[in-house]
């Protein structure tokens, strides 16, 4: 059964990293195997800067940036292939020339279209080098152009997948001929042949799309971290790794602010019950964390999510009227119009409390509109802490010594709103 592996920019950032990738893949002889690769290191950012230089009418800056992109990729080819670098270097040169040509041809077009025709070259370059290197070390590959596999509409920079057409194109990618299929993450193409992109960090989504269409056995996302954690390890000094959680739990965590895996990536996998494993490309022996179909392991360890820069609005009708459904409907409608998400909603007989991102451009017009019809009390500089599967002693420990400005609890989730000034820079999960 087919496996889909995805490697991000960090895992192929230079020649050493690509060599390491070759050694890693040698440990996985099972086929069919589809390998989805991002652009090298920060190449996508470099391409965005190149585009900005071109559109900002700075031809010298554009030239410099194109030359740097060319030199960086050629240096990697040189370091990998040494004396036999020529054929791969020629392919890199051809891609750079094509990038330059297409970029010029589309310079007069609207930015999102121009972006997609330019930025897609990051992944075309990386996969060309990676695929050639894998062949070099005896892992035979077939390079496939994702713009011919992933069919999308023409919503440039955030293209929507045409699932039926993609399933048709992807058919046969899992043919059992021993070869590894290497293709690009993040990019697709319209039925008419224009390049498209799926949104920044979209390579995980590409792996999920291909796995869905191939009814793959599993997807592995290889990262420079050992797996998924129950709290952001940069903010919690004793965060622990999940062994296994369900799709719905992963979506729940993302909803409450965890940067686990984007729900867009999870949905196509959840639909076909294809497990997704996050593993470290640095420590092969570590098993990683798996997001799978059953809820059996949810709650094995509680999870913690922080949302910072929050504002609490306590909204009351004038004249002691009830905060009935009609008023709630009116207020939540205004939230939708403002494009704001409420991380916490709590209703009383004469009050609706909303915890919102302190996004000035969106928040201020909303507050102005609410103040015209309601009595509004506002508090800024707050932090929302969400805990999944909390225990009573855990919650007591977390709220101790802090004023709780709002809270909400149900069987699986507890949320507390604190003053940010009362929150530590680094949290410690109490025993
Ligand atoms: N290279 C693209 C980006 O940096 C896609 C990805 O890495 O997932 O956004
Ligand atoms: Mg990337």
Coordinates of C-alpha atoms and ligand atoms in Angstrom, one line a residue:
X1 CA 0.0 0.0 0.0
X2 CA 1.2 3.5 -0.9
X3 CA 3.0 5.7 1.5
X4 CA 3.3 9.5 1.1
X5 CA 6.3 11.3 2.6
X6 CA 6.6 15.0 2.9
X7 CA 9.8 16.9 3.4
X8 CA 9.8 20.6 4.2
X9 CA 12.3 23.3 3.4
X10 CA 14.5 22.7 6.5
X11 CA 15.0 19.0 5.6
X12 CA 16.6 19.9 2.2
X13 CA 18.1 23.2 3.1
X14 CA 21.6 22.4 1.7
X15 CA 23.7 19.6 0.2
X16 CA 24.3 17.9 3.6
X17 CA 20.6 17.9 4.3
X18 CA 19.9 16.4 0.9
X19 CA 22.5 13.7 1.5
X20 CA 20.9 13.0 4.8
X21 CA 17.5 12.7 3.0
X22 CA 19.0 10.0 0.7
X23 CA 20.3 8.0 3.7
X24 CA 16.9 8.3 5.4
X25 CA 15.0 7.1 2.4
X26 CA 17.3 4.1 2.1
X27 CA 15.7 2.8 5.3
X28 CA 12.3 2.7 3.6
X29 CA 12.4 0.1 0.8
X30 CA 8.6 -0.4 0.6
X31 CA 7.0 0.8 -2.5
X32 CA 4.9 2.5 -3.8
X33 CA 6.3 5.6 -2.2
X34 CA 5.4 9.2 -3.2
X35 CA 7.8 11.9 -1.9
X36 CA 6.5 15.5 -1.7
X37 CA 9.2 18.1 -1.3
X38 CA 9.0 21.9 -0.5
X39 CA 11.4 24.5 -1.8
X40 CA 14.9 24.5 -0.3
X41 CA 15.2 26.4 3.0
X42 CA 13.8 29.9 2.7
X43 CA 13.6 29.9 -1.1
X44 CA 9.9 30.8 -1.2
X45 CA 10.6 33.9 0.8
X46 CA 13.4 34.7 -1.6
X47 CA 11.1 34.3 -4.5
X48 CA 8.5 36.6 -2.9
X49 CA 11.3 39.2 -2.5
X50 CA 12.3 38.7 -6.2
X51 CA 8.7 39.3 -7.2
X52 CA 8.4 42.4 -5.1
X53 CA 11.6 43.8 -6.6
X54 CA 10.2 43.2 -10.1
X55 CA 6.8 44.6 -9.4
X56 CA 8.4 47.5 -7.5
X57 CA 10.3 48.4 -10.7
X58 CA 13.7 47.7 -9.3
X59 CA 15.4 45.8 -12.2
X60 CA 18.8 45.8 -10.5
X61 CA 17.5 44.3 -7.3
X62 CA 15.5 41.7 -9.4
X63 CA 18.7 40.8 -11.3
X64 CA 20.7 40.4 -8.1
X65 CA 18.1 38.3 -6.5
X66 CA 17.7 36.0 -9.5
X67 CA 21.5 35.6 -9.7
X68 CA 21.6 34.7 -6.0
X69 CA 18.9 32.1 -6.4
X70 CA 20.8 30.7 -9.4
X71 CA 24.1 30.6 -7.5
X72 CA 22.7 29.1 -4.4
X73 CA 21.0 26.2 -6.2
X74 CA 24.1 25.6 -8.4
X75 CA 26.3 25.6 -5.4
X76 CA 24.2 22.8 -3.9
X77 CA 24.4 20.9 -7.2
X78 CA 28.1 21.4 -7.3
X79 CA 28.5 20.2 -3.6
X80 CA 26.4 17.1 -4.3
X81 CA 27.6 15.9 -7.7
X82 CA 31.1 17.3 -8.0
X83 CA 32.7 16.4 -11.3
X84 CA 29.4 14.9 -12.6
X85 CA 27.4 18.0 -11.8
X86 CA 26.8 19.2 -15.4
X87 CA 23.6 17.5 -16.4
X88 CA 21.8 18.6 -13.2
X89 CA 23.4 22.1 -13.4
X90 CA 22.0 22.4 -16.9
X91 CA 18.5 21.5 -15.7
X92 CA 18.8 24.1 -12.9
X93 CA 20.0 26.7 -15.5
X94 CA 17.1 25.9 -17.7
X95 CA 14.6 26.3 -14.8
X96 CA 16.2 29.7 -13.9
X97 CA 15.9 30.8 -17.5
X98 CA 12.3 29.7 -17.6
X99 CA 11.5 31.5 -14.4
X100 CA 13.0 34.7 -15.8
X101 CA 11.1 34.3 -19.1
X102 CA 7.8 33.5 -17.5
X103 CA 8.2 36.2 -15.0
X104 CA 8.7 38.8 -17.8
X105 CA 5.9 37.4 -19.9
X106 CA 3.4 37.9 -17.0
X107 CA 4.8 41.1 -15.5
X108 CA 1.8 43.1 -16.7
X109 CA -0.7 40.7 -15.1
X110 CA -2.4 41.0 -11.7
X111 CA -0.1 40.1 -8.7
X112 CA -1.7 36.8 -7.6
X113 CA -1.3 35.3 -11.1
X114 CA 2.2 36.7 -11.5
X115 CA 3.1 35.3 -8.0
X116 CA 2.0 31.8 -8.9
X117 CA 3.9 31.8 -12.3
X118 CA 7.1 32.9 -10.4
X119 CA 7.0 31.4 -6.9
X120 CA 6.3 27.8 -8.2
X121 CA 10.0 27.6 -9.3
X122 CA 11.2 27.1 -5.7
X123 CA 9.7 23.6 -5.7
X124 CA 10.6 22.9 -9.3
X125 CA 14.2 23.6 -8.5
X126 CA 14.3 21.7 -5.2
X127 CA 12.7 18.5 -6.6
X128 CA 14.9 18.6 -9.7
X129 CA 18.0 18.5 -7.4
X130 CA 16.5 16.0 -4.9
X131 CA 15.3 13.6 -7.5
X132 CA 18.7 13.6 -9.3
X133 CA 20.5 13.0 -6.0
X134 CA 18.2 10.1 -5.1
X135 CA 19.0 8.5 -8.5
X136 CA 22.7 9.1 -7.8
X137 CA 22.6 7.1 -4.6
X138 CA 20.7 4.3 -6.2
X139 CA 17.1 5.0 -5.2
X140 CA 15.5 5.2 -8.6
X141 CA 13.0 8.0 -9.0
X142 CA 10.5 9.5 -11.4
X143 CA 10.2 13.3 -11.2
X144 CA 6.6 14.4 -11.7
X145 CA 5.3 17.9 -12.3
X146 CA 2.7 18.6 -9.6
X147 CA 1.2 21.3 -11.9
X148 CA 0.0 18.3 -14.0
X149 CA -1.2 16.3 -11.0
X150 CA -3.0 18.7 -8.7
X151 CA -5.7 20.4 -10.8
X152 CA -7.1 23.6 -9.3
X153 CA -9.3 26.5 -10.1
X154 CA -7.7 29.9 -10.8
X155 CA -8.0 31.4 -7.3
X156 CA -4.3 32.3 -7.5
X157 CA -2.2 32.0 -4.3
X158 CA -5.0 30.1 -2.5
X159 CA -6.2 27.7 -5.3
X160 CA -9.1 25.3 -4.7
X161 CA -8.5 21.6 -5.7
X162 CA -10.7 20.1 -8.4
X163 CA -10.9 16.7 -6.7
X164 CA -12.4 14.7 -9.6
X165 CA -9.9 16.0 -12.1
X166 CA -7.0 15.5 -9.7
X167 CA -8.0 11.9 -8.9
X168 CA -8.0 11.3 -12.7
X169 CA -4.5 12.8 -13.1
X170 CA -3.0 11.1 -10.1
X171 CA -4.1 7.6 -11.1
X172 CA -1.1 5.4 -11.8
X173 CA 1.2 7.4 -9.5
X174 CA 1.3 4.3 -7.3
X175 CA 2.3 1.9 -10.1
X176 CA 4.5 -0.8 -8.6
X177 CA 7.7 -0.5 -10.6
X178 CA 10.0 0.1 -7.7
X179 CA 10.5 3.8 -8.4
X180 CA 10.0 6.6 -5.9
X181 CA 7.7 9.3 -7.3
X182 CA 9.1 12.7 -6.4
X183 CA 6.9 15.7 -6.8
X184 CA 6.5 19.3 -5.6
X185 CA 4.4 20.4 -2.6
X186 CA 2.5 23.7 -2.6
X187 CA 2.0 24.0 -6.4
X188 CA -0.8 23.0 -8.8
X189 CA -2.1 23.9 -12.2
X190 CA -5.4 25.0 -13.8
X191 CA -7.0 22.9 -16.5
X192 CA -5.7 25.5 -18.9
X193 CA -2.1 25.0 -17.8
X194 CA -1.4 28.1 -15.6
X195 CA 0.6 27.5 -12.5
X196 CA -1.2 27.9 -9.1
X197 CA -0.2 27.7 -5.4
X198 CA -2.2 26.3 -2.5
X199 CA -1.3 29.0 0.1
X200 CA 1.9 29.4 2.1
X201 CA 3.1 26.2 3.9
X202 CA 0.9 24.3 1.5
X203 CA 3.1 21.3 1.0
X204 CA 1.5 19.3 3.8
X205 CA -1.8 19.8 2.0
X206 CA -0.3 18.5 -1.2
X207 CA 0.7 15.3 0.6
X208 CA -2.8 15.0 1.9
X209 CA -4.4 15.5 -1.5
X210 CA -2.2 12.9 -3.1
X211 CA -2.8 10.4 -0.3
X212 CA -6.5 11.0 -0.5
X213 CA -6.6 10.4 -4.3
X214 CA -4.4 7.3 -4.0
X215 CA -6.2 6.0 -0.9
X216 CA -2.7 5.7 0.6
X217 CA -1.9 3.7 3.7
X218 CA -0.4 6.7 5.5
X219 CA 1.3 10.1 5.3
X220 CA 4.5 11.0 7.1
X221 CA 5.5 14.6 7.6
X222 CA 9.2 14.7 8.3
X223 CA 10.2 17.7 10.5
X224 CA 13.0 18.9 12.6
X225 CA 10.9 18.3 15.8
X226 CA 10.2 14.8 17.2
X227 CA 6.4 15.1 16.8
X228 CA 3.3 16.9 18.1
X229 CA 3.3 18.3 21.6
X230 CA 0.6 18.9 24.1
X231 CA 1.7 22.6 24.3
X232 CA 4.0 24.8 22.4
X233 CA 7.5 23.8 23.7
X234 CA 8.7 27.4 23.3
X235 CA 6.1 28.6 25.8
X236 CA 5.8 25.6 28.1
X237 CA 9.0 24.3 29.7
X238 CA 7.5 20.8 30.4
X239 CA 5.5 20.2 27.2
X240 CA 5.3 16.5 26.4
X241 CA 4.9 14.7 23.1
X242 CA 1.6 13.1 22.0
X243 CA 1.8 9.4 21.0
X244 CA -1.5 9.3 19.2
X245 CA -4.5 11.6 18.9
X246 CA -7.6 11.5 16.8
X247 CA -8.4 13.7 13.8
X248 CA -11.2 15.4 15.7
X249 CA -8.9 16.1 18.6
X250 CA -6.2 17.6 16.2
X251 CA -8.8 19.8 14.6
X252 CA -10.1 20.8 18.1
X253 CA -6.5 21.8 19.1
X254 CA -6.0 23.8 15.9
X255 CA -9.3 25.6 16.5
X256 CA -8.2 26.7 19.9
X257 CA -4.9 28.1 18.6
X258 CA -2.4 25.2 18.4
X259 CA -0.2 25.4 15.3
X260 CA -0.4 21.6 15.0
X261 CA -1.4 20.7 11.5
X262 CA -3.6 22.9 9.3
X263 CA -7.3 21.6 9.3
X264 CA -7.2 21.9 5.5
X265 CA -4.5 19.2 5.5
X266 CA -6.4 16.9 7.9
X267 CA -9.8 16.9 6.2
X268 CA -8.9 14.9 3.1
X269 CA -7.1 12.3 5.3
X270 CA -9.9 12.1 7.8
X271 CA -12.4 11.4 5.0
X272 CA -10.4 8.3 4.1
X273 CA -9.1 7.4 7.6
X274 CA -5.5 7.8 6.4
X275 CA -3.3 8.3 9.4
X276 CA -0.8 11.1 9.5
X277 CA 2.5 10.8 11.4
X278 CA 4.8 13.6 12.3
X279 CA 8.4 12.4 12.8
X280 CA 11.9 13.8 13.1
X281 CA 14.2 13.5 10.1
X282 CA 17.0 13.9 12.6
X283 CA 16.3 10.9 14.8
X284 CA 15.0 8.0 12.8
X285 CA 14.6 5.8 15.8
X286 CA 11.9 8.1 17.4
X287 CA 8.4 7.0 16.5
X288 CA 6.9 10.5 16.2
X289 CA 3.2 11.3 16.8
X290 CA 0.3 10.0 14.8
X291 CA -3.1 11.6 14.1
X292 CA -5.4 8.7 13.4
X293 CA -9.0 7.7 13.2
X294 CA -10.1 6.7 16.7
X295 CA -10.6 8.8 19.8
X296 CA -9.2 6.1 22.1
X297 CA -6.1 8.0 23.1
X298 CA -7.5 11.5 23.3
X299 CA -7.1 12.8 26.8
X300 CA -4.1 10.6 27.7
X301 CA -2.3 13.8 28.3
X302 CA -4.1 17.2 28.6
X303 CA -3.3 19.9 26.0
X304 CA -2.7 23.6 26.4
X305 CA -3.2 26.4 24.0
X306 CA -2.5 30.1 24.4
X307 CA -4.1 33.0 22.5
X308 CA -2.4 36.3 23.3
X309 CA -3.3 39.9 22.6
X310 CA -6.9 39.3 23.4
X311 CA -9.7 41.8 24.1
X312 CA -12.8 41.0 26.2
X313 CA -16.1 42.7 25.4
X314 CA -18.9 42.5 27.9
X315 CA -22.0 43.5 26.1
X316 CA -25.2 44.4 27.8
X317 CA -28.6 45.6 26.4
X318 CA -29.6 49.0 27.7
X319 CA -32.5 49.3 30.2
X320 CA -32.0 45.9 31.8
X321 CA -33.4 44.0 28.8
X322 CA -32.5 40.3 28.3
X323 CA -29.6 39.2 26.1
X324 CA -32.1 37.0 24.2
X325 CA -31.4 35.0 21.0
X326 CA -32.4 37.9 18.7
X327 CA -29.8 40.1 20.3
X328 CA -27.1 37.4 20.3
X329 CA -27.9 36.8 16.7
X330 CA -27.5 40.5 15.9
X331 CA -24.1 40.7 17.8
X332 CA -22.6 37.5 16.3
X333 CA -23.7 38.7 12.8
X334 CA -21.6 41.9 13.4
X335 CA -18.7 39.6 14.4
X336 CA -18.9 37.8 11.1
X337 CA -19.0 41.1 9.2
X338 CA -15.9 42.3 11.1
X339 CA -14.1 39.1 10.2
X340 CA -13.3 38.3 13.9
X341 CA -13.3 34.9 15.6
X342 CA -14.4 34.6 19.2
X343 CA -12.1 32.3 21.1
X344 CA -14.5 32.3 24.0
X345 CA -18.3 33.1 24.1
X346 CA -20.2 33.2 27.4
X347 CA -23.8 34.3 27.7
X348 CA -25.8 35.4 30.8
X349 CA -29.3 36.7 31.1
X350 CA -28.4 40.3 30.4
X351 CA -24.8 39.9 29.1
X352 CA -22.8 38.4 26.2
X353 CA -19.1 38.2 26.8
X354 CA -16.8 37.8 23.8
X355 CA -13.0 37.2 23.8
X356 CA -11.6 38.4 20.5
X357 CA -8.2 38.9 18.8
X358 CA -7.1 42.5 19.4
X359 CA -6.8 43.1 15.7
X360 CA -7.2 46.9 15.6
X361 CA -8.4 47.3 12.0
X362 CA -11.2 44.7 12.7
X363 CA -11.9 45.3 16.3
X364 CA -12.3 49.1 16.4
X365 CA -15.2 49.2 13.8
X366 CA -16.9 46.4 15.7
X367 CA -16.6 48.1 19.0
X368 CA -17.9 51.4 17.5
X369 CA -20.9 49.6 16.1
X370 CA -21.7 47.7 19.3
X371 CA -21.4 50.9 21.4
X372 CA -24.1 52.5 19.3
X373 CA -26.7 50.0 20.5
X374 CA -25.3 48.4 23.7
X375 CA -23.5 49.1 27.0
X376 CA -20.0 47.7 26.3
X377 CA -17.2 47.1 28.9
X378 CA -13.9 46.5 27.2
X379 CA -10.7 45.0 28.6
X380 CA -7.4 44.8 26.6
X381 CA -4.1 43.0 27.0
X382 CA -5.5 39.6 27.9
X383 CA -4.3 36.1 27.4
X384 CA -6.7 33.2 26.7
X385 CA -5.6 29.8 28.0
X386 CA -7.5 26.7 26.7
X387 CA -7.0 23.3 28.3
X388 CA -8.2 20.1 26.7
X389 CA -8.9 17.2 29.1
X390 CA -8.1 19.2 32.3
X391 CA -8.1 17.8 35.8
X392 CA -9.3 19.9 38.8
X393 CA -5.9 20.1 40.3
X394 CA -4.3 21.2 37.0
X395 CA -6.8 24.0 36.7
X396 CA -6.3 25.1 40.3
X397 CA -2.6 25.2 39.7
X398 CA -2.9 27.2 36.5
X399 CA -5.3 29.8 37.8
X400 CA -3.7 30.2 41.2
X401 CA -2.7 33.8 42.0
X402 CA -4.2 35.1 38.8
X403 CA -7.5 37.1 38.3
X404 CA -9.8 35.1 36.0
X405 CA -11.7 37.7 33.9
X406 CA -13.8 35.1 32.1
X407 CA -14.1 31.3 32.0
X408 CA -15.9 28.6 30.3
X409 CA -15.9 24.8 31.0
X410 CA -17.5 21.7 29.6
X411 CA -16.7 18.0 29.9
X412 CA -13.5 18.2 27.7
X413 CA -12.4 21.8 27.7
X414 CA -11.7 24.6 30.2
X415 CA -10.9 28.2 29.1
X416 CA -9.5 31.0 31.3
X417 CA -9.0 34.6 30.4
X418 CA -6.1 36.3 32.3
X419 CA -4.4 39.7 32.3
X420 CA -1.3 39.2 30.2
X421 CA 0.8 41.0 32.8
X422 CA -0.1 38.2 35.3
X423 CA 1.1 35.5 32.9
X424 CA 4.6 34.1 32.8
X425 CA 6.9 34.3 29.7
X426 CA 7.4 30.6 30.1
X427 CA 4.6 28.5 31.5
X428 CA 5.0 25.4 33.6
X429 CA 2.3 22.7 33.5
X430 CA 1.5 21.9 37.2
X431 CA 1.6 18.3 38.4
Ligands
LIG1 N1 7.6 26.4 0.0 C1 6.3 26.8 0.4 C2 6.3 27.8 1.6 O1 7.4 28.0 2.1 C3 5.4 25.6 0.8 C4 5.8 24.8 2.0 O2 6.9 24.9 2.4 O3 4.9 24.1 2.5 O4 5.3 28.3 2.0
LIG2 MG1 8.7 26.0 2.8

